[in-house]
mmCIF file of N, CA and C in Angstrom:
data_model
loop_
_atom_site.group_PDB
_atom_site.id
_atom_site.type_symbol
_atom_site.label_atom_id
_atom_site.label_comp_id
_atom_site.label_asym_id
_atom_site.label_seq_id
_atom_site.Cartn_x
_atom_site.Cartn_y
_atom_site.Cartn_z
ATOM 1 N N MET Z 1 11.155 6.099 0.591
ATOM 2 C CA MET Z 1 10.195 5.845 1.596
ATOM 3 C C MET Z 1 10.124 6.655 2.682
ATOM 4 N N PRO Z 2 8.936 7.006 3.167
ATOM 5 C CA PRO Z 2 8.859 7.984 4.296
ATOM 6 C C PRO Z 2 9.290 7.377 5.720
ATOM 7 N N ASP Z 3 9.790 8.125 6.494
ATOM 8 C CA ASP Z 3 10.257 7.648 7.695
ATOM 9 C C ASP Z 3 9.008 7.750 8.763
ATOM 10 N N LYS Z 4 9.069 7.157 10.031
ATOM 11 C CA LYS Z 4 8.068 7.044 10.893
ATOM 12 C C LYS Z 4 7.267 8.428 11.220
ATOM 13 N N SER Z 5 8.155 9.465 11.085
ATOM 14 C CA SER Z 5 7.569 10.804 11.506
ATOM 15 C C SER Z 5 6.555 11.406 10.456
ATOM 16 N N GLU Z 6 6.742 10.840 9.235
ATOM 17 C CA GLU Z 6 6.088 11.330 7.992
ATOM 18 C C GLU Z 6 4.784 10.390 7.946
ATOM 19 N N VAL Z 7 4.682 9.289 8.556
ATOM 20 C CA VAL Z 7 3.322 8.437 8.400
ATOM 21 C C VAL Z 7 2.272 8.907 9.234
ATOM 22 N N ILE Z 8 1.177 9.336 8.640
ATOM 23 C CA ILE Z 8 0.048 9.817 9.254
ATOM 24 C C ILE Z 8 -1.164 8.670 9.307
ATOM 25 N N ALA Z 9 -1.049 7.725 8.498
ATOM 26 C CA ALA Z 9 -2.193 6.721 8.391
ATOM 27 C C ALA Z 9 -1.649 5.314 7.808
ATOM 28 N N VAL Z 10 -2.271 4.443 8.341
ATOM 29 C CA VAL Z 10 -1.834 2.943 7.904
ATOM 30 C C VAL Z 10 -3.091 2.194 7.458
ATOM 31 N N ALA Z 11 -2.820 1.285 6.423
ATOM 32 C CA ALA Z 11 -4.014 0.522 5.919
ATOM 33 C C ALA Z 11 -3.468 -0.918 5.850
ATOM 34 N N ASP Z 12 -4.339 -1.975 6.218
ATOM 35 C CA ASP Z 12 -4.010 -3.286 5.874
ATOM 36 C C ASP Z 12 -4.788 -3.695 4.505
ATOM 37 N N GLN Z 13 -4.033 -4.301 3.764
ATOM 38 C CA GLN Z 13 -4.569 -4.710 2.467
ATOM 39 C C GLN Z 13 -4.084 -6.198 2.044
ATOM 40 N N SER Z 14 -4.939 -6.888 1.846
ATOM 41 C CA SER Z 14 -4.726 -8.203 1.304
ATOM 42 C C SER Z 14 -4.257 -8.195 -0.189
ATOM 43 N N VAL Z 15 -3.173 -8.936 -0.452
ATOM 44 C CA VAL Z 15 -2.778 -8.918 -1.979
ATOM 45 C C VAL Z 15 -3.228 -10.255 -2.694
ATOM 46 N N THR Z 16 -3.969 -11.067 -2.017
ATOM 47 C CA THR Z 16 -4.392 -12.220 -2.666
ATOM 48 C C THR Z 16 -5.429 -11.872 -3.678
ATOM 49 N N GLU Z 17 -6.213 -10.885 -3.510
ATOM 50 C CA GLU Z 17 -7.299 -10.485 -4.511
ATOM 51 C C GLU Z 17 -6.842 -9.491 -5.465
ATOM 52 N N ILE Z 18 -5.497 -9.099 -5.587
ATOM 53 C CA ILE Z 18 -5.118 -8.113 -6.435
ATOM 54 C C ILE Z 18 -4.273 -8.889 -7.704
ATOM 55 N N ASP Z 19 -4.674 -8.595 -8.991
ATOM 56 C CA ASP Z 19 -3.921 -9.029 -10.104
ATOM 57 C C ASP Z 19 -2.790 -8.028 -10.233
ATOM 58 N N LEU Z 20 -1.637 -8.520 -9.816
ATOM 59 C CA LEU Z 20 -0.431 -7.593 -9.926
ATOM 60 C C LEU Z 20 0.057 -7.351 -11.408
ATOM 61 N N THR Z 21 -0.637 -8.085 -12.220
ATOM 62 C CA THR Z 21 -0.186 -7.892 -13.852
ATOM 63 C C THR Z 21 -1.174 -6.763 -14.487
ATOM 64 N N ASP Z 22 -2.198 -6.388 -13.605
ATOM 65 C CA ASP Z 22 -3.275 -5.370 -14.209
ATOM 66 C C ASP Z 22 -3.244 -4.111 -13.503
ATOM 67 N N GLU Z 23 -2.725 -3.055 -14.190
ATOM 68 C CA GLU Z 23 -2.757 -1.785 -13.599
ATOM 69 C C GLU Z 23 -3.768 -1.316 -12.944
ATOM 70 N N ARG Z 24 -5.020 -1.620 -13.517
ATOM 71 C CA ARG Z 24 -6.382 -1.122 -12.963
ATOM 72 C C ARG Z 24 -6.606 -1.840 -11.701
ATOM 73 N N SER Z 25 -6.205 -3.077 -11.440
ATOM 74 C CA SER Z 25 -6.443 -3.758 -10.205
ATOM 75 C C SER Z 25 -5.505 -3.058 -9.018
ATOM 76 N N ILE Z 26 -4.241 -2.818 -9.461
ATOM 77 C CA ILE Z 26 -3.347 -2.167 -8.607
ATOM 78 C C ILE Z 26 -3.822 -0.750 -8.076
ATOM 79 N N ILE Z 27 -4.215 -0.008 -9.032
ATOM 80 C CA ILE Z 27 -4.798 1.368 -8.904
ATOM 81 C C ILE Z 27 -6.046 1.237 -7.881
ATOM 82 N N ALA Z 28 -6.894 0.187 -8.073
ATOM 83 C CA ALA Z 28 -8.172 0.039 -7.249
ATOM 84 C C ALA Z 28 -7.736 -0.385 -5.832
ATOM 85 N N ALA Z 29 -6.672 -1.307 -5.743
ATOM 86 C CA ALA Z 29 -6.217 -1.715 -4.362
ATOM 87 C C ALA Z 29 -5.634 -0.547 -3.615
ATOM 88 N N VAL Z 30 -4.828 0.358 -4.143
ATOM 89 C CA VAL Z 30 -4.236 1.497 -3.557
ATOM 90 C C VAL Z 30 -5.387 2.522 -3.217
ATOM 91 N N ARG Z 31 -6.238 2.791 -4.118
ATOM 92 C CA ARG Z 31 -7.405 3.661 -3.787
ATOM 93 C C ARG Z 31 -8.327 3.144 -2.665
ATOM 94 N N ASP Z 32 -8.565 1.867 -2.524
ATOM 95 C CA ASP Z 32 -9.271 1.239 -1.510
ATOM 96 C C ASP Z 32 -8.456 1.339 -0.153
ATOM 97 N N ALA Z 33 -7.087 0.987 -0.144
ATOM 98 C CA ALA Z 33 -6.371 1.036 1.026
ATOM 99 C C ALA Z 33 -6.332 2.560 1.467
ATOM 100 N N VAL Z 34 -6.162 3.519 0.522
ATOM 101 C CA VAL Z 34 -6.153 4.851 1.131
ATOM 102 C C VAL Z 34 -7.424 5.447 1.652
ATOM 103 N N SER Z 35 -8.426 4.909 1.156
ATOM 104 C CA SER Z 35 -9.808 5.268 1.541
ATOM 105 C C SER Z 35 -10.160 4.725 2.941
ATOM 106 N N ASN Z 36 -9.528 3.415 3.176
ATOM 107 C CA ASN Z 36 -9.859 2.856 4.395
ATOM 108 C C ASN Z 36 -8.694 2.879 5.489
ATOM 109 N N ALA Z 37 -7.765 3.685 5.218
ATOM 110 C CA ALA Z 37 -6.658 3.999 6.043
ATOM 111 C C ALA Z 37 -7.092 4.511 7.480
ATOM 112 N N ASP Z 38 -6.298 4.071 8.437
ATOM 113 C CA ASP Z 38 -6.551 4.416 9.859
ATOM 114 C C ASP Z 38 -5.449 5.580 10.242
ATOM 115 N N GLU Z 39 -5.823 6.578 10.876
ATOM 116 C CA GLU Z 39 -5.071 7.629 11.225
ATOM 117 C C GLU Z 39 -4.252 6.954 12.483
ATOM 118 N N VAL Z 40 -2.985 7.399 12.498
ATOM 119 C CA VAL Z 40 -2.112 6.795 13.689
ATOM 120 C C VAL Z 40 -1.659 7.970 14.604
ATOM 121 N N SER Z 41 -1.373 7.664 15.856
ATOM 122 C CA SER Z 41 -0.916 8.416 16.785
ATOM 123 C C SER Z 41 0.575 8.983 16.533
ATOM 124 N N ALA Z 42 1.028 10.065 16.939
ATOM 125 C CA ALA Z 42 2.299 10.423 16.528
ATOM 126 C C ALA Z 42 3.330 9.383 17.231
ATOM 127 N N GLY Z 43 4.312 8.833 16.500
ATOM 128 C CA GLY Z 43 5.272 7.981 16.980
ATOM 129 C C GLY Z 43 4.937 6.456 17.116
ATOM 130 N N LYS Z 44 3.641 6.230 16.782
ATOM 131 C CA LYS Z 44 3.115 4.904 16.890
ATOM 132 C C LYS Z 44 2.819 4.288 15.671
ATOM 133 N N ALA Z 45 3.440 4.668 14.542
ATOM 134 C CA ALA Z 45 3.155 4.164 13.085
ATOM 135 C C ALA Z 45 3.995 2.802 12.880
ATOM 136 N N ASP Z 46 2.990 1.930 12.575
ATOM 137 C CA ASP Z 46 3.574 0.519 12.217
ATOM 138 C C ASP Z 46 3.242 0.236 10.811
ATOM 139 N N SER Z 47 4.118 0.642 9.821
ATOM 140 C CA SER Z 47 3.860 0.637 8.394
ATOM 141 C C SER Z 47 4.329 -0.393 7.836
ATOM 142 N N SER Z 48 4.782 -1.442 8.430
ATOM 143 C CA SER Z 48 5.522 -2.576 7.801
ATOM 144 C C SER Z 48 4.688 -3.394 6.700
ATOM 145 N N ALA Z 49 3.461 -3.350 6.978
ATOM 146 C CA ALA Z 49 2.524 -4.079 6.063
ATOM 147 C C ALA Z 49 2.464 -3.245 4.839
ATOM 148 N N VAL Z 50 2.196 -1.884 4.993
ATOM 149 C CA VAL Z 50 2.077 -0.908 3.816
ATOM 150 C C VAL Z 50 3.243 -1.010 3.131
ATOM 151 N N ARG Z 51 4.514 -0.869 3.803
ATOM 152 C CA ARG Z 51 5.744 -0.858 3.045
ATOM 153 C C ARG Z 51 5.866 -2.065 2.169
ATOM 154 N N ALA Z 52 5.651 -3.263 2.801
ATOM 155 C CA ALA Z 52 5.821 -4.415 2.079
ATOM 156 C C ALA Z 52 4.896 -4.488 0.718
ATOM 157 N N PHE Z 53 3.604 -3.988 0.960
ATOM 158 C CA PHE Z 53 2.764 -3.857 -0.232
ATOM 159 C C PHE Z 53 3.314 -2.942 -1.374
ATOM 160 N N LEU Z 54 3.640 -1.737 -0.929
ATOM 161 C CA LEU Z 54 4.337 -0.848 -1.885
ATOM 162 C C LEU Z 54 5.616 -1.330 -2.390
ATOM 163 N N ALA Z 55 6.428 -2.059 -1.742
ATOM 164 C CA ALA Z 55 7.623 -2.654 -2.365
ATOM 165 C C ALA Z 55 7.272 -3.649 -3.404
ATOM 166 N N ARG Z 56 6.225 -4.526 -3.095
ATOM 167 C CA ARG Z 56 5.799 -5.631 -4.063
ATOM 168 C C ARG Z 56 5.293 -4.796 -5.242
ATOM 169 N N VAL Z 57 4.410 -3.812 -5.120
ATOM 170 C CA VAL Z 57 3.855 -3.108 -6.198
ATOM 171 C C VAL Z 57 4.993 -2.500 -7.184
ATOM 172 N N GLY Z 58 5.902 -1.920 -6.354
ATOM 173 C CA GLY Z 58 6.955 -1.109 -7.044
ATOM 174 C C GLY Z 58 7.885 -2.249 -7.881
ATOM 175 N N SER Z 59 8.045 -3.442 -7.336
ATOM 176 C CA SER Z 59 8.811 -4.452 -8.156
ATOM 177 C C SER Z 59 8.036 -4.923 -9.443
ATOM 178 N N VAL Z 60 6.621 -4.972 -9.263
ATOM 179 C CA VAL Z 60 5.852 -5.254 -10.568
ATOM 180 C C VAL Z 60 5.902 -4.272 -11.454
ATOM 181 N N ILE Z 61 5.729 -2.939 -11.067
ATOM 182 C CA ILE Z 61 5.762 -1.836 -11.959
ATOM 183 C C ILE Z 61 7.043 -1.735 -12.696
ATOM 184 N N GLU Z 62 8.142 -1.976 -11.907
ATOM 185 C CA GLU Z 62 9.531 -1.973 -12.606
ATOM 186 C C GLU Z 62 9.823 -3.157 -13.592
ATOM 187 N N SER Z 63 9.182 -4.201 -13.341
ATOM 188 C CA SER Z 63 9.354 -5.127 -14.273
ATOM 189 C C SER Z 63 8.323 -5.200 -15.607
ATOM 190 N N ILE Z 64 7.512 -4.079 -15.602
ATOM 191 C CA ILE Z 64 6.598 -3.968 -16.805
ATOM 192 C C ILE Z 64 7.477 -3.253 -17.783
#
C-alpha cells in the first residue's frame, strides 16, 4: 500500500452497486473510480475509503 506521500488522487466509490464475484464489475468500478478521482494537495491525502475498497477487492480476488 502506498504511504501518504505517494497518494496523488482519491476517489469515493460505493460498493453497494458492485458485484464482488464478477471480475468485470470490479474492473468497471476501479476504472470509474480512477476516472473520477480528485487530485489532492500535498500532505492532505485521506485515502481511508480507497484503502478500504482496495482491501475488500483484494480479499475477494484472493478468495477466487
